[in-house]
CSV table of C-alpha atoms and ligand atoms in Angstrom, one decimal:
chain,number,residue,atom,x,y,z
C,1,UNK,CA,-12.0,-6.2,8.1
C,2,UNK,CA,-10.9,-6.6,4.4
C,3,UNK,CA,-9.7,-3.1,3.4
C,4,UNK,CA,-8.0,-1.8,-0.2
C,5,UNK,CA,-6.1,1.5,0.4
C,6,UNK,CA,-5.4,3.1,-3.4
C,7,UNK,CA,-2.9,6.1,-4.0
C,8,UNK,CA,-0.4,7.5,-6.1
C,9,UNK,CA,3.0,6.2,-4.8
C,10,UNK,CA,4.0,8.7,-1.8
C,11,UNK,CA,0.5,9.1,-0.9
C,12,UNK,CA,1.3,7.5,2.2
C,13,UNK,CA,-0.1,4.0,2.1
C,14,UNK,CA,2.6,2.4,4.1
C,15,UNK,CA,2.1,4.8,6.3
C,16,UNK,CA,-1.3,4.3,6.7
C,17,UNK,CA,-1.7,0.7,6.2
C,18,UNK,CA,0.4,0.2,9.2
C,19,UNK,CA,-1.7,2.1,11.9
C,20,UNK,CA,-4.8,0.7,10.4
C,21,UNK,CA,-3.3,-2.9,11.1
C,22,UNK,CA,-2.0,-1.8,14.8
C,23,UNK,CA,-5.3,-0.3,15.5
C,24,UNK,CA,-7.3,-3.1,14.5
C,25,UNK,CA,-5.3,-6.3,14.9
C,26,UNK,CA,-5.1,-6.9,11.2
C,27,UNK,CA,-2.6,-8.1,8.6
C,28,UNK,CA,-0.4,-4.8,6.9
C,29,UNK,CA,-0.7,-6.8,3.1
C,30,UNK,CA,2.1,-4.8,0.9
C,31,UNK,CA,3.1,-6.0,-2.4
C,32,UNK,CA,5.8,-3.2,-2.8
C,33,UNK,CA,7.3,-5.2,1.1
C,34,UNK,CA,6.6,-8.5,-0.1
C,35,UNK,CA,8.4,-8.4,-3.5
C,36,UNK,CA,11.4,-6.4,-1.8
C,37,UNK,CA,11.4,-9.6,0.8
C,38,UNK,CA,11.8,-11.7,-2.3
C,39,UNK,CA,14.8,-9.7,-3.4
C,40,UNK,CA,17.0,-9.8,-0.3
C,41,UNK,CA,16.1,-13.3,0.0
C,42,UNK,CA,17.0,-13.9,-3.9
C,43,UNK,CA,14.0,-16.1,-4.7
C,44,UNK,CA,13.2,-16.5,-8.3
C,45,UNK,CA,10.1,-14.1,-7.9
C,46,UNK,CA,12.8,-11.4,-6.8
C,47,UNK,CA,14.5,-11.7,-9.1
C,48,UNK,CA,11.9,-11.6,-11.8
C,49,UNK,CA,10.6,-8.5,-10.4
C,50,UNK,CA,14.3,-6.5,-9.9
C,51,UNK,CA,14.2,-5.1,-13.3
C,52,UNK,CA,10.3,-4.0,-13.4
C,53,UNK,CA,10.8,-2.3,-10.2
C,54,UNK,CA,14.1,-0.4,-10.4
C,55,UNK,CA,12.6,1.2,-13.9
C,56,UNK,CA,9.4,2.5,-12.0
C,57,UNK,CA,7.2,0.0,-14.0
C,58,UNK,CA,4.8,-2.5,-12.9
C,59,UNK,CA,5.8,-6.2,-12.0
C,60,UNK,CA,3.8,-8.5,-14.4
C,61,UNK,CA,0.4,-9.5,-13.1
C,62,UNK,CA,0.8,-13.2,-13.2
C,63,UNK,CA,3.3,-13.0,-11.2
C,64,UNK,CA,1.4,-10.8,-8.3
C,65,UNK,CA,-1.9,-12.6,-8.3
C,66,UNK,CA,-0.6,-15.8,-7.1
C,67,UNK,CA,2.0,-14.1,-4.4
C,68,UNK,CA,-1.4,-12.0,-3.1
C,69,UNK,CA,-3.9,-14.4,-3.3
C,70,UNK,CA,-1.6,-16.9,-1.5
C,71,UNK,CA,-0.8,-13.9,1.4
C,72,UNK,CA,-4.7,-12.6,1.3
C,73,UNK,CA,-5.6,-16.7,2.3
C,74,UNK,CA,-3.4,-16.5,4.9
C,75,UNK,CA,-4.7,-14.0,7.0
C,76,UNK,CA,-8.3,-15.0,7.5
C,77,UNK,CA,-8.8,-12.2,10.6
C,78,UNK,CA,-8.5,-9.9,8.0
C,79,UNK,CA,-6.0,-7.4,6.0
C,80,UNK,CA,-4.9,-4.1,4.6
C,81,UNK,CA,-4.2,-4.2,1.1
C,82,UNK,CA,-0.9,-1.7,0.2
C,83,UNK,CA,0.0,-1.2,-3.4
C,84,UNK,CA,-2.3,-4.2,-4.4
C,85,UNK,CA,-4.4,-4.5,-7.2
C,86,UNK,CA,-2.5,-2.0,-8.9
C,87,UNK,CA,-4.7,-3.0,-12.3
C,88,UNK,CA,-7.6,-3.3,-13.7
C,89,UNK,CA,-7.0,-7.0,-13.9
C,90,UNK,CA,-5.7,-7.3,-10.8
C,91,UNK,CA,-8.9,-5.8,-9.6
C,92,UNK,CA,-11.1,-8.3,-11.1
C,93,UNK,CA,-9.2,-11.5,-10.4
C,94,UNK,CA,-9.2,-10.1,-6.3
C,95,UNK,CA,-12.6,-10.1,-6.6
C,96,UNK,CA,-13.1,-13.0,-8.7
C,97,UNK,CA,-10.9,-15.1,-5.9
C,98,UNK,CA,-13.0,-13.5,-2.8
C,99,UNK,CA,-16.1,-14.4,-4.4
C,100,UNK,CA,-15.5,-18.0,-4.7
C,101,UNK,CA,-14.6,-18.0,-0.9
C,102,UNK,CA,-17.7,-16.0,-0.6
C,103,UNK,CA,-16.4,-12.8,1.0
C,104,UNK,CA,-15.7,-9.4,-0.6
C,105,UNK,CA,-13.7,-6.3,0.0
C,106,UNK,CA,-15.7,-4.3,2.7
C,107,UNK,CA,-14.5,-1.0,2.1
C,108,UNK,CA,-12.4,0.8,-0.6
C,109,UNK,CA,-10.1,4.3,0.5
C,110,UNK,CA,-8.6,6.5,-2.4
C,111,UNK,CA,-5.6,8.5,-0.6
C,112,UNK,CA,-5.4,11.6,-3.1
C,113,UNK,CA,-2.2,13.8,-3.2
C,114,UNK,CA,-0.7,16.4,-5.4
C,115,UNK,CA,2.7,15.4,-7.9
C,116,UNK,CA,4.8,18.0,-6.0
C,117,UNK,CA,4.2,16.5,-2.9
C,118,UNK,CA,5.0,13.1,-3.7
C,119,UNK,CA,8.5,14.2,-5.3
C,120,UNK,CA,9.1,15.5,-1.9
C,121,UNK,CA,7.8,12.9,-0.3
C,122,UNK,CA,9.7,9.8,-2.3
C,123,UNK,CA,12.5,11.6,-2.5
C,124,UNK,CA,13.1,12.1,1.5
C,125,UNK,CA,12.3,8.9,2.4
C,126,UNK,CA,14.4,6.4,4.2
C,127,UNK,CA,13.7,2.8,5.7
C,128,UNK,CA,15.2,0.7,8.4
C,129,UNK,CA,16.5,-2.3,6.5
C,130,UNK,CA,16.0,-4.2,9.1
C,131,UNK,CA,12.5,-3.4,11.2
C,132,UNK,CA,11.1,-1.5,8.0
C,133,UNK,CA,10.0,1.4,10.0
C,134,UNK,CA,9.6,4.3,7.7
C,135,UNK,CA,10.9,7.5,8.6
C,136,UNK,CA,11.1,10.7,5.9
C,137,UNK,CA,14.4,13.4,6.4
C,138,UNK,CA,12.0,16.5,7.0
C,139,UNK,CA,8.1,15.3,7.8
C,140,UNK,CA,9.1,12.3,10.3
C,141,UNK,CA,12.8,12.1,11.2
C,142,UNK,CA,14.3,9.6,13.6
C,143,UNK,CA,15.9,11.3,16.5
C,144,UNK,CA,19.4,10.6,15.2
C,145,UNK,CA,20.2,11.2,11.5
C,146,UNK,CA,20.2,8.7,9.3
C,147,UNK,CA,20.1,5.7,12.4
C,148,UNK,CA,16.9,4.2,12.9
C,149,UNK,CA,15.2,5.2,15.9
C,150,UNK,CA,13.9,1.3,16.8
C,151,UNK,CA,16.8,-0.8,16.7
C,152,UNK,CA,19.8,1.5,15.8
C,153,UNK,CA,20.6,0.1,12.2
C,154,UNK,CA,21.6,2.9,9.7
C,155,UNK,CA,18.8,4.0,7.6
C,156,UNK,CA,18.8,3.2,3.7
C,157,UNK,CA,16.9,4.7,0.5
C,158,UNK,CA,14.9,2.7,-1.9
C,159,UNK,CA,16.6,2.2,-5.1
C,160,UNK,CA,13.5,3.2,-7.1
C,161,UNK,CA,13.5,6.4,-5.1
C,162,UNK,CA,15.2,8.5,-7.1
C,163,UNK,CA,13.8,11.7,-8.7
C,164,UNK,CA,14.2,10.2,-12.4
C,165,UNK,CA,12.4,6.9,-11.1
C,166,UNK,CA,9.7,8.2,-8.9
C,167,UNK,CA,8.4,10.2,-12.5
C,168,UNK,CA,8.3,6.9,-13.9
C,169,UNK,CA,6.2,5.5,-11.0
C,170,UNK,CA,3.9,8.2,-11.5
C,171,UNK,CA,3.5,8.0,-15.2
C,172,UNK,CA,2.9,4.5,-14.6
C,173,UNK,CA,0.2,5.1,-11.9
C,174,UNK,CA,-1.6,7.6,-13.8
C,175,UNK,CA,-1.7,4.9,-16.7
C,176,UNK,CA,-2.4,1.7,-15.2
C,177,UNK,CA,-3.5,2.3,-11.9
C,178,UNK,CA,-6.1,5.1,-11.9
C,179,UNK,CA,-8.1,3.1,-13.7
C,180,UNK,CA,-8.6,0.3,-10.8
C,181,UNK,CA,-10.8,3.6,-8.7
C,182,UNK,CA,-12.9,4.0,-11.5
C,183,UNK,CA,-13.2,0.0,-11.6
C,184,UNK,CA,-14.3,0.2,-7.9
C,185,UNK,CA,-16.4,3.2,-8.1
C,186,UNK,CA,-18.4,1.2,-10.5
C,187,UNK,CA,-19.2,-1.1,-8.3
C,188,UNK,CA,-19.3,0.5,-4.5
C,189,UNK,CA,-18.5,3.5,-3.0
C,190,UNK,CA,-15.0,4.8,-3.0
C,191,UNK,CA,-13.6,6.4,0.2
C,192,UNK,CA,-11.6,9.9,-1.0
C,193,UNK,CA,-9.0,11.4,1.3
C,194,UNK,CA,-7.0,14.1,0.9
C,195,UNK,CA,-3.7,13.0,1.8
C,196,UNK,CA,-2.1,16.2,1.5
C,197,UNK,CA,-1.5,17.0,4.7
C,198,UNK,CA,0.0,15.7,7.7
C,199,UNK,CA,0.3,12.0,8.6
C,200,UNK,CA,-1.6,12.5,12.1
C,201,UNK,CA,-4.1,14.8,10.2
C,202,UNK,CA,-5.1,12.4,7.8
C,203,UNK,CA,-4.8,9.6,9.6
C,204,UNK,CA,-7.6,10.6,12.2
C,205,UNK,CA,-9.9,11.5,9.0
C,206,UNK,CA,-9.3,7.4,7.8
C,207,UNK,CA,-10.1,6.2,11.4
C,208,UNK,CA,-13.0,8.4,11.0
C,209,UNK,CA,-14.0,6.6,8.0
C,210,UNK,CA,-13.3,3.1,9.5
C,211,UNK,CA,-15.0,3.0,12.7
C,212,UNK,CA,-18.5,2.4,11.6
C,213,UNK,CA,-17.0,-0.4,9.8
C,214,UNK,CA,-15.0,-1.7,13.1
C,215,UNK,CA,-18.1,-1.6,15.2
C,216,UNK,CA,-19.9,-3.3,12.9
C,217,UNK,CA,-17.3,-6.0,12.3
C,218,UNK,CA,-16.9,-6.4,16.4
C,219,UNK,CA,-20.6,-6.6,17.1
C,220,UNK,CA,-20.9,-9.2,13.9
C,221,UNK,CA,-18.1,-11.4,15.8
C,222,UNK,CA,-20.2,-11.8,18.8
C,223,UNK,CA,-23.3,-12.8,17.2
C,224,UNK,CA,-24.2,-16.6,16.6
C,225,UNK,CA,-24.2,-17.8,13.4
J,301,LIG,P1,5.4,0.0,-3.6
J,301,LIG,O1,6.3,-0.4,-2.6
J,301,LIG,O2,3.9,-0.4,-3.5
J,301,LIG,O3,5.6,1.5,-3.9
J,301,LIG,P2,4.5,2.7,-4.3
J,301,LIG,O4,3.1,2.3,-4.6
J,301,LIG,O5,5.2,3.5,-5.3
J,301,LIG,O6,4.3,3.4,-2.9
J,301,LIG,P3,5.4,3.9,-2.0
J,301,LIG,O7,5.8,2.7,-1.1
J,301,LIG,O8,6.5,4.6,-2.7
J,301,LIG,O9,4.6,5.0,-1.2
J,301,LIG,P4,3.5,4.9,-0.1
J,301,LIG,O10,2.2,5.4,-0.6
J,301,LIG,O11,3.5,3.6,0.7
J,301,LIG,O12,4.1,6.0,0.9
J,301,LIG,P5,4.8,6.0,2.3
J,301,LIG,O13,3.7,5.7,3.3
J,301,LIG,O14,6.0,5.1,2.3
J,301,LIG,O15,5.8,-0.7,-5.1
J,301,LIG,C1,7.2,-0.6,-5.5
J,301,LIG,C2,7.3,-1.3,-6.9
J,301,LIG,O16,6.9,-2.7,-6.7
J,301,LIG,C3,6.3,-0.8,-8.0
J,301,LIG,O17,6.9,0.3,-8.6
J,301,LIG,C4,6.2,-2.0,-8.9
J,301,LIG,O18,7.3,-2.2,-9.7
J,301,LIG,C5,6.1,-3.2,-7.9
J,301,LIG,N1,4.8,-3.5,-7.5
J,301,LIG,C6,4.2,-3.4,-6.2
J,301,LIG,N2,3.0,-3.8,-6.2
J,301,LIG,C7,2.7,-4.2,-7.5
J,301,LIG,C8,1.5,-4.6,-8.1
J,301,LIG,N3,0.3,-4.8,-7.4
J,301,LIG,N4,1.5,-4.9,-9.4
J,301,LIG,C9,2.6,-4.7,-10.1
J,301,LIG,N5,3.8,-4.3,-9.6
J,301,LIG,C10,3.8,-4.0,-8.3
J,301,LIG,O19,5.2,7.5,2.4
J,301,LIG,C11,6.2,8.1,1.6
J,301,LIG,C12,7.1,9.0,2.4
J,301,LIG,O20,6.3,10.1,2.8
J,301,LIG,C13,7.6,8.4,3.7
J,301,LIG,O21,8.9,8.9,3.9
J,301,LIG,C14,6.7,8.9,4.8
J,301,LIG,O22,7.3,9.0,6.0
J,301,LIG,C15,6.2,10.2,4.3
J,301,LIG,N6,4.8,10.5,4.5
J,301,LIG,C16,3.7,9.7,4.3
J,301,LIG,N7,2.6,10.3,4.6
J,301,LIG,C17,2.9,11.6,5.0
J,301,LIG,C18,2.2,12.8,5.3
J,301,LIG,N8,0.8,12.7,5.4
J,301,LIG,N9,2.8,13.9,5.6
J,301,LIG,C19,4.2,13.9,5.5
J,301,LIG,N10,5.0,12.9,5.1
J,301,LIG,C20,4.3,11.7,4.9
């Protein structure tokens, strides 16, 4: 299964992206996690991206083709894209790159959610810098505050999660990023989904929308080719 989840930042594609891959023994692709990986480890790609990224703005696109493509060839089972293609051009040099290995995106979900909601959202959430399970003070807190329910580590905020920042990230995404659903709607159907409410709710409306695809997929893998 190749999948693209789209959404305003908040909407909950981490969230999602990470059941989808658990539920169907595929690869959780996230720019946003791979470029922070760069950071901690202080590559030169990090540190490229550090400013881009604490300002709310968009890493330049040379720089996240090559890191994608490279991660998308290395998980031929199949993948989740989070946060990735975030442009138009992006969008068309994904497609580009599948084509020539003659294989394609198979299906396309738009998480939709409301501004207020992803000011809450952004603004209460905190990570486990060492798993990178994803917990949020109100909607999904661990079961001590602040420690991370998996491994005990205290849980940290994202730098670029700050009120000020997360305005940015939305400016940016109504700019740049929008325009990538209207690219795919062009082109194939686009999955909405209301990702308003809560994560179990829509997460049993995506499966809903997968499964035809999974059944397919699994009775494709047993056929002779
Ligand atoms: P990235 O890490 O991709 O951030 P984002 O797109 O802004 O998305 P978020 O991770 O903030 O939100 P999410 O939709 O994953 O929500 P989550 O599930 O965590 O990118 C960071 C930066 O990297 C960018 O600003 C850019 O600089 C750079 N970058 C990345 N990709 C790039 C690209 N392709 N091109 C250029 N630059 C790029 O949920 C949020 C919170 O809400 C959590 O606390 C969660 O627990 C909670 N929550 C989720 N769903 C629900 C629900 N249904 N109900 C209640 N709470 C919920």
């Amino acid at each position: 299964m190749r999948i693209v989840l789209l959404g305003a930042p908040g909407a909950g594609k981490g969230t999602h992206c990470k059941r989808i891959a658990d539920r169907y023994g595929i690869v959780h692709l996230s720019s946003g996690d791979i470029l922070r990986r760069e950071r901690v480890e202080g590559t030169e790609l990090g540190r490229k991206a550090q400013s881009y990224m604490d300002a709310g703005a968009l890493v330049p696109d040379d720089l996240i083709v090559e890191m994608m493509i490279k991660a998308i060839r290395q998980a031929p089972a199949g993948y989740v894209l989070d946060g990735f293609p975030r442009t138009v051009n992006q969008a068309e040099v994904l497609d580009k790159s599948l084509a020539a290995e003659k294989t394609e995106i198979d299906m396309v979900l738009n998480l939709r959610v409301n501004d207020e909601v992803v000011l809450e959202r952004i603004t209460g959430r905190r990570s486990c810098p060492k798993c990178g399970t994803v917990y949020h003070v109100k909607n999904m807190p661990p079961k001590v505050p602040g420690i991370c329910d998996k491994d005990g580590t205290p849980l940290v905020q994202r730098p670029d999660d700050t009120e000020e920042v997360v305005r940015n990230r939305l400016e940016t995404y109504y700019r740049q990023t929008e325009p990538v659903v209207d690219y795919y709607r062009a082109g194939r159907t686009v999955h909405e989904i209301d990702a308003n409410g809560d994560a179990d709710a829509v997460a049993a409306v995506i499966f809903k929308k997968l499964e035809p695809l999974a059944r397919k997929k699994k009775g494709g893998r047993g056929k002779k080719a």
